[in-house]
mmCIF file of C-alpha atoms in Angstrom:
data_model
loop_
_atom_site.group_PDB
_atom_site.id
_atom_site.type_symbol
_atom_site.label_atom_id
_atom_site.label_comp_id
_atom_site.label_asym_id
_atom_site.label_seq_id
_atom_site.Cartn_x
_atom_site.Cartn_y
_atom_site.Cartn_z
ATOM 1 C CA MET A 1 -4.629 -4.829 4.751
ATOM 2 C CA ARG A 2 -4.832 -7.694 7.559
ATOM 3 C CA ASP A 3 -3.434 -9.992 5.639
ATOM 4 C CA VAL A 4 -0.428 -7.473 5.626
ATOM 5 C CA ILE A 5 -0.562 -6.186 8.721
ATOM 6 C CA PRO A 6 -2.235 -8.533 11.122
ATOM 7 C CA ALA A 7 -0.233 -7.107 14.061
ATOM 8 C CA PRO A 8 -0.255 -3.836 14.051
ATOM 9 C CA GLU A 9 1.839 -2.131 16.723
ATOM 10 C CA THR A 10 3.463 1.310 17.433
ATOM 11 C CA GLU A 11 6.939 2.046 16.734
ATOM 12 C CA LEU A 12 7.320 3.911 20.180
ATOM 13 C CA ARG A 13 9.871 1.696 23.257
ATOM 14 C CA TYR A 14 7.401 2.209 26.678
ATOM 15 C CA GLU A 15 6.298 -0.530 28.947
ATOM 16 C CA ASP A 16 3.357 1.113 30.632
ATOM 17 C CA HIS A 17 0.845 4.026 30.066
ATOM 18 C CA TRP A 18 2.997 6.865 31.634
ATOM 19 C CA GLN A 19 6.087 6.361 29.139
ATOM 20 C CA LEU A 20 3.756 5.742 26.597
ATOM 21 C CA LEU A 21 1.877 9.282 26.855
ATOM 22 C CA VAL A 22 5.578 10.512 27.723
ATOM 23 C CA ALA A 23 7.015 8.910 24.377
ATOM 24 C CA VAL A 24 4.151 10.818 22.177
ATOM 25 C CA VAL A 25 4.037 14.137 23.782
ATOM 26 C CA LEU A 26 7.986 13.821 22.774
ATOM 27 C CA SER A 27 7.386 12.665 19.485
ATOM 28 C CA ALA A 28 5.166 15.778 17.768
ATOM 29 C CA GLN A 29 7.315 16.526 15.133
ATOM 30 C CA CYS A 30 10.363 14.285 15.691
ATOM 31 C CA THR A 31 10.713 11.265 14.460
ATOM 32 C CA ASP A 32 9.733 7.706 16.648
ATOM 33 C CA ALA A 33 13.480 6.786 16.255
ATOM 34 C CA ARG A 34 14.967 10.041 18.014
ATOM 35 C CA VAL A 35 12.221 9.856 20.558
ATOM 36 C CA ASN A 36 13.482 5.643 21.037
ATOM 37 C CA GLN A 37 17.198 6.997 21.581
ATOM 38 C CA VAL A 38 16.351 9.236 24.143
ATOM 39 C CA THR A 39 13.369 7.439 25.913
ATOM 40 C CA PRO A 40 15.429 5.063 27.625
ATOM 41 C CA SER A 41 17.682 7.856 29.657
ATOM 42 C CA LEU A 42 15.278 10.354 30.310
ATOM 43 C CA PHE A 43 12.722 7.151 31.888
ATOM 44 C CA GLU A 44 15.824 5.540 34.061
ATOM 45 C CA ARG A 45 15.681 9.447 35.313
ATOM 46 C CA PHE A 46 12.422 9.741 35.972
ATOM 47 C CA PRO A 47 10.354 6.095 35.887
ATOM 48 C CA THR A 48 7.419 6.893 37.042
ATOM 49 C CA VAL A 49 4.413 10.010 37.111
ATOM 50 C CA GLN A 50 5.360 10.184 40.866
ATOM 51 C CA ASP A 51 9.506 10.778 39.966
ATOM 52 C CA MET A 52 8.435 14.288 36.752
ATOM 53 C CA ALA A 53 6.194 15.347 38.934
ATOM 54 C CA GLU A 54 8.222 16.302 41.621
ATOM 55 C CA SER A 55 10.753 17.048 38.951
ATOM 56 C CA THR A 56 11.556 20.816 37.051
ATOM 57 C CA SER A 57 11.755 22.089 33.563
ATOM 58 C CA GLU A 58 15.584 22.723 34.160
ATOM 59 C CA GLU A 59 16.171 19.414 35.010
ATOM 60 C CA VAL A 60 14.096 16.860 32.287
ATOM 61 C CA PHE A 61 15.552 19.169 29.942
ATOM 62 C CA PRO A 62 18.782 17.415 28.691
ATOM 63 C CA LEU A 63 18.207 14.139 28.996
ATOM 64 C CA ILE A 64 15.179 15.603 25.681
ATOM 65 C CA GLN A 65 17.581 18.282 24.269
ATOM 66 C CA SER A 66 17.713 16.768 20.878
ATOM 67 C CA ILE A 67 14.586 16.321 20.378
ATOM 68 C CA SER A 68 12.486 19.298 18.355
ATOM 69 C CA TYR A 69 10.716 21.544 21.208
ATOM 70 C CA PRO A 70 12.913 20.794 24.000
ATOM 71 C CA ASN A 71 12.451 23.314 26.166
ATOM 72 C CA ASN A 72 8.187 23.498 25.916
ATOM 73 C CA LYS A 73 8.138 19.339 25.621
ATOM 74 C CA SER A 74 10.529 19.548 29.161
ATOM 75 C CA LYS A 75 7.726 21.896 30.760
ATOM 76 C CA HIS A 76 5.212 20.140 29.551
ATOM 77 C CA LEU A 77 6.497 17.181 30.875
ATOM 78 C CA VAL A 78 6.237 18.168 34.179
ATOM 79 C CA GLY A 79 3.175 20.160 33.753
ATOM 80 C CA ALA A 80 1.626 16.514 32.575
ATOM 81 C CA ALA A 81 2.173 14.906 35.558
ATOM 82 C CA ASN A 82 1.035 17.225 37.992
ATOM 83 C CA LEU A 83 -1.450 17.596 36.968
ATOM 84 C CA LEU A 84 -1.598 13.610 36.580
ATOM 85 C CA VAL A 85 -1.340 13.504 40.644
ATOM 86 C CA ASP A 86 -3.132 16.582 41.050
ATOM 87 C CA GLU A 87 -6.634 14.873 39.376
ATOM 88 C CA PHE A 88 -6.092 11.086 38.569
ATOM 89 C CA GLU A 89 -3.828 10.003 41.605
ATOM 90 C CA GLY A 90 -1.117 9.380 39.519
ATOM 91 C CA VAL A 91 -3.404 7.580 35.955
ATOM 92 C CA VAL A 92 -3.450 8.374 33.151
ATOM 93 C CA PRO A 93 -6.898 8.592 32.067
ATOM 94 C CA ALA A 94 -8.334 6.414 29.249
ATOM 95 C CA SER A 95 -10.665 9.511 28.494
ATOM 96 C CA VAL A 96 -9.901 11.311 25.115
ATOM 97 C CA ASP A 97 -11.309 14.380 27.024
ATOM 98 C CA ASP A 98 -9.587 13.852 30.101
ATOM 99 C CA LEU A 99 -6.293 13.454 28.298
ATOM 100 C CA VAL A 100 -6.328 16.533 25.919
ATOM 101 C CA ARG A 101 -5.957 18.519 29.970
ATOM 102 C CA LEU A 102 -3.155 18.012 30.116
ATOM 103 C CA PRO A 103 -0.146 20.368 29.147
ATOM 104 C CA GLY A 104 1.219 18.991 25.701
ATOM 105 C CA VAL A 105 -1.737 16.598 24.510
ATOM 106 C CA GLY A 106 -3.401 17.428 21.874
ATOM 107 C CA ARG A 107 -6.952 16.002 20.038
ATOM 108 C CA LYS A 108 -3.978 13.565 17.798
ATOM 109 C CA THR A 109 -1.547 12.656 20.572
ATOM 110 C CA ALA A 110 -4.591 12.231 23.173
ATOM 111 C CA GLN A 111 -6.536 9.664 20.753
ATOM 112 C CA VAL A 112 -2.934 8.029 20.087
ATOM 113 C CA VAL A 113 -3.047 7.370 23.761
ATOM 114 C CA ALA A 114 -6.218 6.322 24.252
ATOM 115 C CA SER A 115 -6.389 3.915 21.241
ATOM 116 C CA VAL A 116 -2.875 2.785 21.902
ATOM 117 C CA ALA A 117 -3.147 1.910 25.736
ATOM 118 C CA PHE A 118 -6.908 1.393 26.039
ATOM 119 C CA ASN A 119 -7.915 0.543 22.859
ATOM 120 C CA VAL A 120 -10.702 3.178 22.347
ATOM 121 C CA PRO A 121 -11.989 3.370 19.317
ATOM 122 C CA THR A 122 -10.730 6.792 17.772
ATOM 123 C CA LEU A 123 -8.911 7.822 15.142
ATOM 124 C CA ALA A 124 -5.624 10.292 15.214
ATOM 125 C CA VAL A 125 -5.492 11.311 11.935
ATOM 126 C CA ASP A 126 -2.337 13.700 10.712
ATOM 127 C CA THR A 127 -0.825 15.257 7.396
ATOM 128 C CA HIS A 128 -0.218 12.108 6.572
ATOM 129 C CA VAL A 129 -3.227 9.710 7.320
ATOM 130 C CA PHE A 130 -5.335 12.538 5.342
ATOM 131 C CA ARG A 131 -3.325 12.138 2.033
ATOM 132 C CA VAL A 132 -3.996 8.490 2.991
ATOM 133 C CA ALA A 133 -7.491 8.369 2.972
ATOM 134 C CA ASN A 134 -7.438 11.151 0.189
ATOM 135 C CA ARG A 135 -5.412 8.732 -2.468
ATOM 136 C CA ILE A 136 -6.764 5.777 -1.922
ATOM 137 C CA GLY A 137 -11.007 7.701 -1.989
ATOM 138 C CA LEU A 138 -11.907 6.968 2.107
ATOM 139 C CA VAL A 139 -13.035 10.837 1.960
ATOM 140 C CA THR A 140 -14.376 13.243 -0.054
ATOM 141 C CA GLU A 141 -12.590 16.377 -2.204
ATOM 142 C CA ARG A 142 -14.375 17.760 0.696
ATOM 143 C CA ALA A 143 -11.951 16.620 3.652
ATOM 144 C CA THR A 144 -9.367 18.948 2.552
ATOM 145 C CA THR A 145 -7.696 19.358 6.289
ATOM 146 C CA PRO A 146 -6.477 16.183 8.512
ATOM 147 C CA ASP A 147 -9.497 17.849 10.875
ATOM 148 C CA LYS A 148 -12.287 17.519 8.266
ATOM 149 C CA SER A 149 -10.998 13.754 7.345
ATOM 150 C CA ARG A 150 -10.743 12.868 11.244
ATOM 151 C CA THR A 151 -14.863 11.808 11.423
ATOM 152 C CA PRO A 152 -15.149 10.838 8.182
ATOM 153 C CA THR A 153 -12.429 8.569 7.509
ATOM 154 C CA GLN A 154 -12.905 6.671 10.730
ATOM 155 C CA LYS A 155 -16.962 6.400 9.157
ATOM 156 C CA ALA A 156 -15.412 4.433 6.258
ATOM 157 C CA VAL A 157 -12.624 2.181 8.216
ATOM 158 C CA GLY A 158 -15.796 1.450 10.760
ATOM 159 C CA PRO A 159 -15.354 -0.009 13.874
ATOM 160 C CA ARG A 160 -13.048 -2.691 13.711
ATOM 161 C CA GLY A 161 -10.357 -0.257 11.853
ATOM 162 C CA VAL A 162 -9.989 1.907 14.283
ATOM 163 C CA GLY A 163 -8.297 1.977 18.565
ATOM 164 C CA ARG A 164 -5.337 -0.099 18.851
ATOM 165 C CA SER A 165 -4.732 -1.530 15.381
ATOM 166 C CA ALA A 166 -5.950 1.560 13.268
ATOM 167 C CA SER A 167 -3.949 4.384 15.259
ATOM 168 C CA SER A 168 -1.097 1.907 16.045
ATOM 169 C CA PHE A 169 0.852 1.506 12.855
ATOM 170 C CA ASP A 170 3.101 4.315 11.266
ATOM 171 C CA PRO A 171 0.228 5.694 8.216
ATOM 172 C CA ALA A 172 2.913 7.032 5.554
ATOM 173 C CA TRP A 173 3.088 2.724 5.284
ATOM 174 C CA PRO A 174 2.572 3.480 1.209
ATOM 175 C CA LEU A 175 4.762 7.076 1.943
ATOM 176 C CA TYR A 176 8.670 8.265 0.920
ATOM 177 C CA VAL A 177 9.175 10.584 3.470
ATOM 178 C CA TYR A 178 12.596 12.405 2.798
ATOM 179 C CA GLY A 179 14.373 14.568 5.174
ATOM 180 C CA PRO A 180 12.425 17.212 6.962
ATOM 181 C CA PHE A 181 10.368 17.788 4.060
ATOM 182 C CA THR A 182 6.799 16.831 3.286
ATOM 183 C CA LYS A 183 8.054 15.026 0.064
ATOM 184 C CA VAL A 184 5.823 13.016 -0.530
ATOM 185 C CA TYR A 185 6.540 9.701 -3.358
ATOM 186 C CA LEU A 186 4.412 7.769 -3.754
ATOM 187 C CA LEU A 187 4.955 3.501 -4.004
ATOM 188 C CA CYS A 188 1.091 2.551 -6.055
ATOM 189 C CA GLY A 189 2.662 -0.673 -7.699
ATOM 190 C CA ARG A 190 3.279 -1.873 -4.314
ATOM 191 C CA CYS A 191 -0.266 -1.211 -2.113
ATOM 192 C CA VAL A 192 -2.530 -3.698 -1.116
ATOM 193 C CA LEU A 193 -5.360 -0.980 -1.458
ATOM 194 C CA PRO A 194 -6.983 -0.110 -4.406
ATOM 195 C CA ILE A 195 -6.105 3.628 -4.751
ATOM 196 C CA GLN A 196 -8.586 6.257 -5.458
ATOM 197 C CA GLY A 197 -9.818 9.410 -6.430
ATOM 198 C CA ALA A 198 -11.575 11.553 -3.943
ATOM 199 C CA LEU A 199 -14.360 11.322 -6.321
ATOM 200 C CA GLY A 200 -13.622 7.187 -5.804
ATOM 201 C CA SER A 201 -12.584 6.709 -9.062
ATOM 202 C CA THR A 202 -9.840 4.273 -8.831
ATOM 203 C CA THR A 203 -6.311 4.857 -10.758
ATOM 204 C CA ARG A 204 -2.736 3.935 -10.578
ATOM 205 C CA PRO A 205 -0.593 7.231 -10.434
ATOM 206 C CA GLN A 206 2.743 7.166 -12.674
ATOM 207 C CA ILE A 207 5.735 7.138 -9.716
ATOM 208 C CA ARG A 208 8.055 9.279 -9.180
ATOM 209 C CA SER A 209 11.909 8.588 -8.897
#
């Protein structure tokens, strides 16, 4: 994998830790491409944490209305900025436990920010990572949800596989995902990794077209 992706980077565009946090919050149930279309004007209008803290959700909403759940996310961004100013001196914290205190920041979002911004050895497991981890045999059949897969997946990839390089490349790279649905088309024949079932038996399932 290191040979194929020697220096993985997130597709989200940002210039500092605050902008990364904003982009990751906006990316929940939304594509990175869409987020990247929205954030330039948002960052131009609110370039700093302080600027966002002094704004209102009504001011933020028009700039992110093409993003999924813009009402909630506009409130989350203003709320997060205020909490950062009030309790963290306007600085995005590196700790996952501190990050999840921010409005709109769940554990997965916190892990992505901590990993990409601060190289914290943590692994964000979403549906795509969960499926890939099962497909290549990193977890057992007992790991039936993304939450249950996080710890065994992190143990399987080891300390060199978590942190910035683990969370910042698209976990869906072996997959084709069509439209807003979760139709997954495996490209096992092109994958550089051995494809395994949950119990570890190597397989090469037929690729659907």
